[in-house]
PDB file of C-alpha atoms and ligand atoms in Angstrom:
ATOM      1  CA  UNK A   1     -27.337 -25.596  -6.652  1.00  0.00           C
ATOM      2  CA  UNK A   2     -27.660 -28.258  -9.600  1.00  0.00           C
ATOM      3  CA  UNK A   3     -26.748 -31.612  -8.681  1.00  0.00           C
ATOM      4  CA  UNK A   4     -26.800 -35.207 -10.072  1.00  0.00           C
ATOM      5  CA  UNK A   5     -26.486 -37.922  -7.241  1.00  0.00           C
ATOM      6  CA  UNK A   6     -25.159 -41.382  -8.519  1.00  0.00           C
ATOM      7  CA  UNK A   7     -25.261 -44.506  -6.410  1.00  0.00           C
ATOM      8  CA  UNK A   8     -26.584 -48.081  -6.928  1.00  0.00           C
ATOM      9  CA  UNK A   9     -29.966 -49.159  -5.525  1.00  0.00           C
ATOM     10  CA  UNK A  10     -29.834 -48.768  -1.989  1.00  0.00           C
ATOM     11  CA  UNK A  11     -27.009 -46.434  -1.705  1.00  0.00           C
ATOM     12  CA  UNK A  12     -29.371 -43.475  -0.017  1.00  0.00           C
ATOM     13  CA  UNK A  13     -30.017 -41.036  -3.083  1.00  0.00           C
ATOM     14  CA  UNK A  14     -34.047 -40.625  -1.937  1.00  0.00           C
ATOM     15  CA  UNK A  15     -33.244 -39.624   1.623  1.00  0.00           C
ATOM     16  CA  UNK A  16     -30.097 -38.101   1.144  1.00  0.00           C
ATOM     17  CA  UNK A  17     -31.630 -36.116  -1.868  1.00  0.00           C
ATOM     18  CA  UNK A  18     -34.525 -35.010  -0.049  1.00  0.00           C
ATOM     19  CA  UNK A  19     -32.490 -33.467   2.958  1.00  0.00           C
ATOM     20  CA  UNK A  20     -30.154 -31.536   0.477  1.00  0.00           C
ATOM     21  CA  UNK A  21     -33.497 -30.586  -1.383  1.00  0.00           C
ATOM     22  CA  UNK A  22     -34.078 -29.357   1.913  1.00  0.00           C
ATOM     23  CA  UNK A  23     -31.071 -27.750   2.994  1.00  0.00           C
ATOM     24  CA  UNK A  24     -30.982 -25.690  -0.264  1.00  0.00           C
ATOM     25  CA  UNK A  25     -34.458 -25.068  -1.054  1.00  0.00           C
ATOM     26  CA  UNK A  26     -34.230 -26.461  -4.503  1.00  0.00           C
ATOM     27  CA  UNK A  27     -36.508 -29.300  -6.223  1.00  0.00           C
ATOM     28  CA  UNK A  28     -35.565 -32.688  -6.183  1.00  0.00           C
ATOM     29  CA  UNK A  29     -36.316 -34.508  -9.075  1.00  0.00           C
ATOM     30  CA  UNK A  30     -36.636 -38.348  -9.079  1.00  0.00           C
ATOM     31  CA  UNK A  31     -36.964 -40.088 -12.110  1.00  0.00           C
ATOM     32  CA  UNK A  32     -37.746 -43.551 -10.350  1.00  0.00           C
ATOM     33  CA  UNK A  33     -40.704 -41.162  -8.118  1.00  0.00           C
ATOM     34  CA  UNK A  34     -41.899 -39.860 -11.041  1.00  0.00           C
ATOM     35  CA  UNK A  35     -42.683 -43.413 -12.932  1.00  0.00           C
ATOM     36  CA  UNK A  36     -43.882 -44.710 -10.090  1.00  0.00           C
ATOM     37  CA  UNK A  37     -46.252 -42.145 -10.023  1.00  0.00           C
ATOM     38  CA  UNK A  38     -46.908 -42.908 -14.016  1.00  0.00           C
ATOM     39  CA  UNK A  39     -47.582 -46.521 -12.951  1.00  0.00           C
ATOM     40  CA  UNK A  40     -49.916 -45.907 -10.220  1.00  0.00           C
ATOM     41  CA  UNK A  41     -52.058 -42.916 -12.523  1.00  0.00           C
ATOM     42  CA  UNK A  42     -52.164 -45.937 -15.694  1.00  0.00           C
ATOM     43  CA  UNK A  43     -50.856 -42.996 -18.030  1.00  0.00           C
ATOM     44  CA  UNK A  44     -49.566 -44.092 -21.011  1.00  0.00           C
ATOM     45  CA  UNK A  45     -45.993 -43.056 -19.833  1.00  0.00           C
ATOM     46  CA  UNK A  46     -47.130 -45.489 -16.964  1.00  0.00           C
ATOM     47  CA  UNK A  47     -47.985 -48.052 -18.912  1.00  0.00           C
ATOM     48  CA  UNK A  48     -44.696 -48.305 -21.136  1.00  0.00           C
ATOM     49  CA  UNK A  49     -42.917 -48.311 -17.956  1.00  0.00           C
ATOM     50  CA  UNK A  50     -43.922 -51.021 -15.988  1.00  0.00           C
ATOM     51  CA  UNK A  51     -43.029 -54.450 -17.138  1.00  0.00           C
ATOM     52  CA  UNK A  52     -39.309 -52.657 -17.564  1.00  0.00           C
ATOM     53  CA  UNK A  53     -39.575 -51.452 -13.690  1.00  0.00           C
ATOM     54  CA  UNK A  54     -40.802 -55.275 -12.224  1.00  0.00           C
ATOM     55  CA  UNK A  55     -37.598 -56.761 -14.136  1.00  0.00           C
ATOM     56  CA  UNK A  56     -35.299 -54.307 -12.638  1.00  0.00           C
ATOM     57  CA  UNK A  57     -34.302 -53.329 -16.480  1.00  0.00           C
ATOM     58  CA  UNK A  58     -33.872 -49.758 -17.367  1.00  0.00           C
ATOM     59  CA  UNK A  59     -36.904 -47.692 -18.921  1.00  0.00           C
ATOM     60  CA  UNK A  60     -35.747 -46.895 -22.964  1.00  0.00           C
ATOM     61  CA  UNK A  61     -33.622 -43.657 -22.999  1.00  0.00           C
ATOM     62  CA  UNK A  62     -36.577 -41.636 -24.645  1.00  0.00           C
ATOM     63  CA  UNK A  63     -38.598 -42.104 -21.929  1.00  0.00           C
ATOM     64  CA  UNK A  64     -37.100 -41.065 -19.562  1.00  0.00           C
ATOM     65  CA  UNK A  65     -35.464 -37.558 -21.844  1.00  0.00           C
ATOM     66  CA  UNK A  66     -38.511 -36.629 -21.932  1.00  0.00           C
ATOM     67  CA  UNK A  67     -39.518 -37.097 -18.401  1.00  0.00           C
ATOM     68  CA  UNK A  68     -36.782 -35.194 -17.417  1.00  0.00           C
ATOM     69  CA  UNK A  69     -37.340 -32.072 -20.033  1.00  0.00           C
ATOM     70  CA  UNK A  70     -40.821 -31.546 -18.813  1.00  0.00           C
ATOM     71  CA  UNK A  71     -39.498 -32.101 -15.061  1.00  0.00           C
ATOM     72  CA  UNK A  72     -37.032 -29.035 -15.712  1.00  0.00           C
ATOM     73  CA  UNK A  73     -39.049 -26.841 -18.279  1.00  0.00           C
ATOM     74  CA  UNK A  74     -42.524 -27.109 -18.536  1.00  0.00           C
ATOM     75  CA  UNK A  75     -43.703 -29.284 -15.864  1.00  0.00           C
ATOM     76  CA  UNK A  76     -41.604 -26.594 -13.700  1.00  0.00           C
ATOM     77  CA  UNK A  77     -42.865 -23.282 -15.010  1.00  0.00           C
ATOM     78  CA  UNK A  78     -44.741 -23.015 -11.921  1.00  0.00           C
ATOM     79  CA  UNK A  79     -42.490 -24.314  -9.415  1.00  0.00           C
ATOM     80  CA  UNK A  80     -40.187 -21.990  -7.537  1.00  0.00           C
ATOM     81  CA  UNK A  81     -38.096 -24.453  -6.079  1.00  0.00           C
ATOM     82  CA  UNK A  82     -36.721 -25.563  -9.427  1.00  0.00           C
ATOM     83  CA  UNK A  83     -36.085 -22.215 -10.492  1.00  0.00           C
ATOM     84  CA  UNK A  84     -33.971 -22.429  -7.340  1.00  0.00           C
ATOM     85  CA  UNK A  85     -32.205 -25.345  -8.542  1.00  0.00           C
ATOM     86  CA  UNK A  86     -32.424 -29.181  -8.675  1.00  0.00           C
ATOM     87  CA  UNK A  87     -31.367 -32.802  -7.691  1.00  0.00           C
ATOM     88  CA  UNK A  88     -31.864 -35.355 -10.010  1.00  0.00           C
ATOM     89  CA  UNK A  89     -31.714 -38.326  -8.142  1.00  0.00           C
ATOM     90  CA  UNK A  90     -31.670 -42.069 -10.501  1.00  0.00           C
ATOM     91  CA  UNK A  91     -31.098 -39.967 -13.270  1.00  0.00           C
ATOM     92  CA  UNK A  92     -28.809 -40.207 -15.734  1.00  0.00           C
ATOM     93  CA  UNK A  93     -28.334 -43.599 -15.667  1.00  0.00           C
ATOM     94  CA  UNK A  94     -26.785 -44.165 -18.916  1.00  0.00           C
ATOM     95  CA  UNK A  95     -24.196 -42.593 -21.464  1.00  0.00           C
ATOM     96  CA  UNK A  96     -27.184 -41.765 -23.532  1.00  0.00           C
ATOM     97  CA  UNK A  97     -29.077 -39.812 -20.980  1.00  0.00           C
ATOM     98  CA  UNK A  98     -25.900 -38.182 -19.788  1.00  0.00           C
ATOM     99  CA  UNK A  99     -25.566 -36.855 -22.937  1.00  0.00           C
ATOM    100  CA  UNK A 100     -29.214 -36.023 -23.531  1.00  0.00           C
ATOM    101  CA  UNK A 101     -28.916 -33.907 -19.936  1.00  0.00           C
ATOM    102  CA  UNK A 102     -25.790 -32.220 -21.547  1.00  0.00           C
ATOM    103  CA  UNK A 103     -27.901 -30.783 -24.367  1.00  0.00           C
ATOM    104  CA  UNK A 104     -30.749 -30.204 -22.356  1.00  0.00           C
ATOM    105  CA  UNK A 105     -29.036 -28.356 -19.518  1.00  0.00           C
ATOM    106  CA  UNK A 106     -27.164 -26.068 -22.177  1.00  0.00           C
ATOM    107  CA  UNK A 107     -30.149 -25.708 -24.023  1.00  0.00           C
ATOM    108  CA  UNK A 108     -31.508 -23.953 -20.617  1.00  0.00           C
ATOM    109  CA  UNK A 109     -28.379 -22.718 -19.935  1.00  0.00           C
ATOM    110  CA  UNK A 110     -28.301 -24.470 -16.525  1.00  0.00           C
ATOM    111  CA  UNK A 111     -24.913 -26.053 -16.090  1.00  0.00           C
ATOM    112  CA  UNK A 112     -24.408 -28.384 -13.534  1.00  0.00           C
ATOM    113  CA  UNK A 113     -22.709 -27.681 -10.080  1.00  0.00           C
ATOM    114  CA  UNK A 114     -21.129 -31.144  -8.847  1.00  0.00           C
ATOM    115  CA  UNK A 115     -21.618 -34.730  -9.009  1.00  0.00           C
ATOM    116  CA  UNK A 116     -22.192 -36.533  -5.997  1.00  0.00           C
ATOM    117  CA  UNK A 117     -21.203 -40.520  -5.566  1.00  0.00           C
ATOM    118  CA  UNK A 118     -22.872 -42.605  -2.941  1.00  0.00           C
ATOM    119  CA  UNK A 119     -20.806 -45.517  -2.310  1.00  0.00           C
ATOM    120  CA  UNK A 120     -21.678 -48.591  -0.496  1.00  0.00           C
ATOM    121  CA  UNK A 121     -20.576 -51.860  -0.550  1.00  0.00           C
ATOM    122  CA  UNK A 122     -22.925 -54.706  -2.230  1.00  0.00           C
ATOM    123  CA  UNK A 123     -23.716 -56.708   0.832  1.00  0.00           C
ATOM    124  CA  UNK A 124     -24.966 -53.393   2.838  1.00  0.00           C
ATOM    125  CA  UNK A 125     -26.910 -52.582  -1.050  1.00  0.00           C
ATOM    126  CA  UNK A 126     -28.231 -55.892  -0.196  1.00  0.00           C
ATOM    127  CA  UNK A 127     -29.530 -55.509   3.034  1.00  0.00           C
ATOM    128  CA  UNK A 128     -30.741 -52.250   2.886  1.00  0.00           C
ATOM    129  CA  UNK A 129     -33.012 -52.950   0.411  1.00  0.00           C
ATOM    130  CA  UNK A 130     -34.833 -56.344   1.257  1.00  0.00           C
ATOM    131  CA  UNK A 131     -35.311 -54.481   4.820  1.00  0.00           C
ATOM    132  CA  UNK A 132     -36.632 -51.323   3.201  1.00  0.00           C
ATOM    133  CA  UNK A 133     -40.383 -50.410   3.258  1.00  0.00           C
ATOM    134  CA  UNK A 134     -42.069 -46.974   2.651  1.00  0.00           C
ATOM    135  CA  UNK A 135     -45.224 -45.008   3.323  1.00  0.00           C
ATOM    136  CA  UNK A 136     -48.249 -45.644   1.162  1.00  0.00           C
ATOM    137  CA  UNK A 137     -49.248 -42.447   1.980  1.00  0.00           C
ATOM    138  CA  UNK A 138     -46.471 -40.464   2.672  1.00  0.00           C
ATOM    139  CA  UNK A 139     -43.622 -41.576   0.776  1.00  0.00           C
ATOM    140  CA  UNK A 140     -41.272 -41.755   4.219  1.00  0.00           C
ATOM    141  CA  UNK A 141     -38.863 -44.776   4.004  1.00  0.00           C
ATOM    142  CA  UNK A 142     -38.210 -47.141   6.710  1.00  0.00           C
ATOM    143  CA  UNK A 143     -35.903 -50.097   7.198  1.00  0.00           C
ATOM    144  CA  UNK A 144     -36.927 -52.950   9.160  1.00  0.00           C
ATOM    145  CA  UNK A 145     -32.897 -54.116  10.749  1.00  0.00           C
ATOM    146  CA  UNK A 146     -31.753 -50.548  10.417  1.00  0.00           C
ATOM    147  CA  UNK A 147     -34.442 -47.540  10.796  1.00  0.00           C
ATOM    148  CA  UNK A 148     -37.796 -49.771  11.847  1.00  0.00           C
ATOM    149  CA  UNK A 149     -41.255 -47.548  12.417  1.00  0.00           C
ATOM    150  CA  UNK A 150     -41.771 -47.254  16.300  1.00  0.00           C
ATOM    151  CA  UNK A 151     -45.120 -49.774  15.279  1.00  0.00           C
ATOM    152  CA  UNK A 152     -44.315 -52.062  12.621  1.00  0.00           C
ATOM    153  CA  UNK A 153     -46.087 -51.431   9.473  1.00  0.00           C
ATOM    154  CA  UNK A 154     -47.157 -48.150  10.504  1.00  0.00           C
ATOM    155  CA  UNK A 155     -45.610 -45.044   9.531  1.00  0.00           C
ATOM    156  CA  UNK A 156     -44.064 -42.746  12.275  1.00  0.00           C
ATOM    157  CA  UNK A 157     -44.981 -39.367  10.430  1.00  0.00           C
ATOM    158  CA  UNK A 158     -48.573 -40.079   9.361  1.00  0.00           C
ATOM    159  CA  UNK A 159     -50.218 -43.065  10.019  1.00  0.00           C
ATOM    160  CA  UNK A 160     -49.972 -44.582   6.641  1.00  0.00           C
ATOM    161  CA  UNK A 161     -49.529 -48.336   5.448  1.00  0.00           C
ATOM    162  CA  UNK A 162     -45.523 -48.766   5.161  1.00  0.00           C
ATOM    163  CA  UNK A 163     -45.193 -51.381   2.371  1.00  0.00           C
ATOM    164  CA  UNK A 164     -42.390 -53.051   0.117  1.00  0.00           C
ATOM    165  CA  UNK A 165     -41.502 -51.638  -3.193  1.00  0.00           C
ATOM    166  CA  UNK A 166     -42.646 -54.756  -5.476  1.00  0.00           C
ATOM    167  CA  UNK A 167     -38.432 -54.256  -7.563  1.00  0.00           C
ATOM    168  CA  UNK A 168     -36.870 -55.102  -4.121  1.00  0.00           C
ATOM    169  CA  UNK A 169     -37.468 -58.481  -4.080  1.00  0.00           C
ATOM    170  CA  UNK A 170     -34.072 -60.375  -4.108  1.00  0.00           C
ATOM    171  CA  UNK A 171     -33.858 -61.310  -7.472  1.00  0.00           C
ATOM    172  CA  UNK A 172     -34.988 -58.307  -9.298  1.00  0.00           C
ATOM    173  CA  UNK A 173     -32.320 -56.522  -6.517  1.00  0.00           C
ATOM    174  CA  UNK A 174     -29.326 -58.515  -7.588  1.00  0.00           C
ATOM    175  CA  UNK A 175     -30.957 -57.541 -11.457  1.00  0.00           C
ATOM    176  CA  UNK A 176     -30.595 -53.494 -10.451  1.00  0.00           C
ATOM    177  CA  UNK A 177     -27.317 -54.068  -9.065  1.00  0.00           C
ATOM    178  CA  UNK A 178     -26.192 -55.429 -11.715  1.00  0.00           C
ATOM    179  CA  UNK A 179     -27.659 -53.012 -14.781  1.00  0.00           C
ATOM    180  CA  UNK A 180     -25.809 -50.212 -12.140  1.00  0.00           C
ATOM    181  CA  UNK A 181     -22.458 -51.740 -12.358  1.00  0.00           C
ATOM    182  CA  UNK A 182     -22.761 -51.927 -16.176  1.00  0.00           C
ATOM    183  CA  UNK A 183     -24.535 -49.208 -17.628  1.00  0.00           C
ATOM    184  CA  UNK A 184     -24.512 -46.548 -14.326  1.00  0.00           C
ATOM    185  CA  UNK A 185     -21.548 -46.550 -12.777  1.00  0.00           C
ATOM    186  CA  UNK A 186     -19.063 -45.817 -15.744  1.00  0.00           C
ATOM    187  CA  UNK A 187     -20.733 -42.803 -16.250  1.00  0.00           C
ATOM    188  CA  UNK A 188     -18.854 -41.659 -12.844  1.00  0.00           C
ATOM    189  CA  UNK A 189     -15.634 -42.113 -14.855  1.00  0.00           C
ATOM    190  CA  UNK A 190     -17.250 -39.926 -17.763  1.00  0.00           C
ATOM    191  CA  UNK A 191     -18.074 -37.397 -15.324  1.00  0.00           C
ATOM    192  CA  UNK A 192     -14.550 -37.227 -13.507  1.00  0.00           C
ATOM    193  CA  UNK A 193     -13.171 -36.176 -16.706  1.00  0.00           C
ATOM    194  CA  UNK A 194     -15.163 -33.610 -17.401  1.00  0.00           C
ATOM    195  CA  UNK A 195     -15.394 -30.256 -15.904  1.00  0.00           C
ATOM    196  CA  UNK A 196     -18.133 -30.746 -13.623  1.00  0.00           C
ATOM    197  CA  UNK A 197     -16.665 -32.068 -10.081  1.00  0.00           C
ATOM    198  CA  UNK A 198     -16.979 -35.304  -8.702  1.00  0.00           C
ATOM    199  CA  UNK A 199     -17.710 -35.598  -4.756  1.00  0.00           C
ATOM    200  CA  UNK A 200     -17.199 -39.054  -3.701  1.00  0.00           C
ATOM    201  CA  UNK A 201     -18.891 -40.001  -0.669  1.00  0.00           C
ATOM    202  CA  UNK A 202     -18.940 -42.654   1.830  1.00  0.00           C
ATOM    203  CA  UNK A 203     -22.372 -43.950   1.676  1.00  0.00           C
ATOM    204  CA  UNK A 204     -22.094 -47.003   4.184  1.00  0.00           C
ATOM    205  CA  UNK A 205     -22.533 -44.591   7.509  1.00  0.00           C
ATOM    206  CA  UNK A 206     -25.977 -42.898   9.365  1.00  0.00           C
ATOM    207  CA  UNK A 207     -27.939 -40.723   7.487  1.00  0.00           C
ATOM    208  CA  UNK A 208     -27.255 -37.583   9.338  1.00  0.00           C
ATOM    209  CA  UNK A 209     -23.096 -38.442   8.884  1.00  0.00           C
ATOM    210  CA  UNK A 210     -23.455 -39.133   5.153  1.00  0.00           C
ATOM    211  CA  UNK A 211     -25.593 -35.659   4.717  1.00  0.00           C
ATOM    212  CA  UNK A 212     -22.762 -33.731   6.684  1.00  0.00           C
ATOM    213  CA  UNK A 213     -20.071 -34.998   4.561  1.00  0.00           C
ATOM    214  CA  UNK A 214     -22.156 -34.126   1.739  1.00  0.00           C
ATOM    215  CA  UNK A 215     -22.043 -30.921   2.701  1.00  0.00           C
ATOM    216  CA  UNK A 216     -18.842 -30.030   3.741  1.00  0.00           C
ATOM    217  CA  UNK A 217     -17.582 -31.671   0.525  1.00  0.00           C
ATOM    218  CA  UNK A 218     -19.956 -29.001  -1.571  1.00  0.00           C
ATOM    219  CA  UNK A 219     -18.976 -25.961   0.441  1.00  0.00           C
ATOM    220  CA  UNK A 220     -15.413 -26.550   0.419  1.00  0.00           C
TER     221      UNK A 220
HETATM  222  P1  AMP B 301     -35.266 -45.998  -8.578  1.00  0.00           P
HETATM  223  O1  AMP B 301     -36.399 -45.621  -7.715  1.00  0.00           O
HETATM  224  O2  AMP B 301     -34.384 -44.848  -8.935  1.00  0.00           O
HETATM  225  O3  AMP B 301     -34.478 -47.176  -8.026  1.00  0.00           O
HETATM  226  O4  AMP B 301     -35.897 -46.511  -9.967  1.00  0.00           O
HETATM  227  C1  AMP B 301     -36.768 -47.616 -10.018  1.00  0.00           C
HETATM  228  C2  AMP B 301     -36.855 -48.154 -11.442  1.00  0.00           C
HETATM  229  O5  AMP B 301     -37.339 -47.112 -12.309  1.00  0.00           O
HETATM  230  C3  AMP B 301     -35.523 -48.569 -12.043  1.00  0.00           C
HETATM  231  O6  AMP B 301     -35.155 -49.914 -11.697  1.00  0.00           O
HETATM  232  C4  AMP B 301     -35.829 -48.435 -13.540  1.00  0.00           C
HETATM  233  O7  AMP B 301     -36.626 -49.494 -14.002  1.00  0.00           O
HETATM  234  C5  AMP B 301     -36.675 -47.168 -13.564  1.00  0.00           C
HETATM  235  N1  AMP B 301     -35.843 -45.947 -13.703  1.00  0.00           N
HETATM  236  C6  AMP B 301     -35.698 -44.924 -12.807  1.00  0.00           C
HETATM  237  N2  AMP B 301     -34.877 -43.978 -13.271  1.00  0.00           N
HETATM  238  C7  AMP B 301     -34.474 -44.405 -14.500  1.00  0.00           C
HETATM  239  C8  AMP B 301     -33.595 -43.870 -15.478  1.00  0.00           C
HETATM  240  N3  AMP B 301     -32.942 -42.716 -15.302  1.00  0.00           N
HETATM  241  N4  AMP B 301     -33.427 -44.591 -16.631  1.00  0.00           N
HETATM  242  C9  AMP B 301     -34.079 -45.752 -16.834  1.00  0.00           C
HETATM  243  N5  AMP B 301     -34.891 -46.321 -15.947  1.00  0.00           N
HETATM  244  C10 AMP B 301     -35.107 -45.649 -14.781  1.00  0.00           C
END
């Protein structure tokens, strides 16, 4: 199974990425997980990253192509789970990188399985985001009006600090939403007419409903 997931900020790639990860036993790659990571270890990947991340602007094309090739081919040579398959989740986010994946997955003679949509209306994008908070430790994702911890600030699965992700602030949201609608979401377009197929699913409903549908739209 080799999937990209599109969907603005907010739409629910992370969690439902990580249950179809799951369900499949593949790897789910994150491109916005694996800066992060960058950021926090000061690597020089990190470093070139960051001022692009707190403005809710895109990290440069070359970046993040060569993020992704070590993701799928070196950085994976160990990793069973990617041999399996893979998610990428945030990525591509631009015609560029859509067409670097192209050359990269024929290169490795991977071709893609589907395309899967998230959609969700802006004022739910909105919402979901200024309430979210996530795991220090852990990584688990909350959301204070929708999915709060049992004791705020604490997370349900380990214990960990649950804190805000410093890009969802309101302005540097309504930034990300934007740079989605212009440089992300055409590539849905791109993708319908090729030959990869486009799922298209309704991303404004529980977590366990939206993973169902995912499904039954990938086995059918
Ligand atoms: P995300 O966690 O996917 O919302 O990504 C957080 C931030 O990381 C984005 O606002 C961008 O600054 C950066 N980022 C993640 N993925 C990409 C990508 N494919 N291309 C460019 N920037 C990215």
């Amino acid at each position: 199974m080799n999937l990209i997931l599109i969907g603005a900020p907010g739409a629910g790639k992370g969690t439902q990425g990580a249950l179809l990860a799951k369900r499949y036993g593949v790897a789910r790659i994150s491109t916005g997980d694996l800066l992060r990571e960058a950021v926090r270890a000061g690597t020089p990947l990190g470093r070139k990253a960051r001022s692009y991340m707190d403005a809710g602007e895109l990290v440069p094309d070359e970046l993040i192509l060569d993020l992704v090739r070590e993701a799928l081919t070196d950085g994976a040579a160990g990793d069973e789970s990617v041999r399996r398959g893979f998610i990428l989740d945030g990525f591509p986010r631009t015609p560029a990188q859509a067409s670097g994946l192209d050359r990269l997955l024929h290169e490795i003679g991977r071709p893609l399985d589907a395309v899967v949509v998230f959609e969700v209306p802006d004022e739910v994008l909105v919402r979901r985001l200024s309430g979210r908070a996530s795991c220090k430790q852990c990584g688990a994702v909350y959301n204070v009006h929708s999915e709060p911890p049992r004791t705020p600030g604490v997370c349900d699965v380990c214990g960990g600090e649950l804190v805000q992700r410093g890009d969802d602030d309101p302005e540097t949201v309504r930034r990300r939403l934007q740079v989605y609608r212009e440089q992300t979401q055409p590539l849905i377009a791109r993708y319908q007419a090729s030959r990869t197929p486009v799922l298209i699913v309704d991303g404004d409903r529980p977590v366990e409903e939206v993973h169902s549908e995912t499904v039954r739209k990938l086995e059918t």
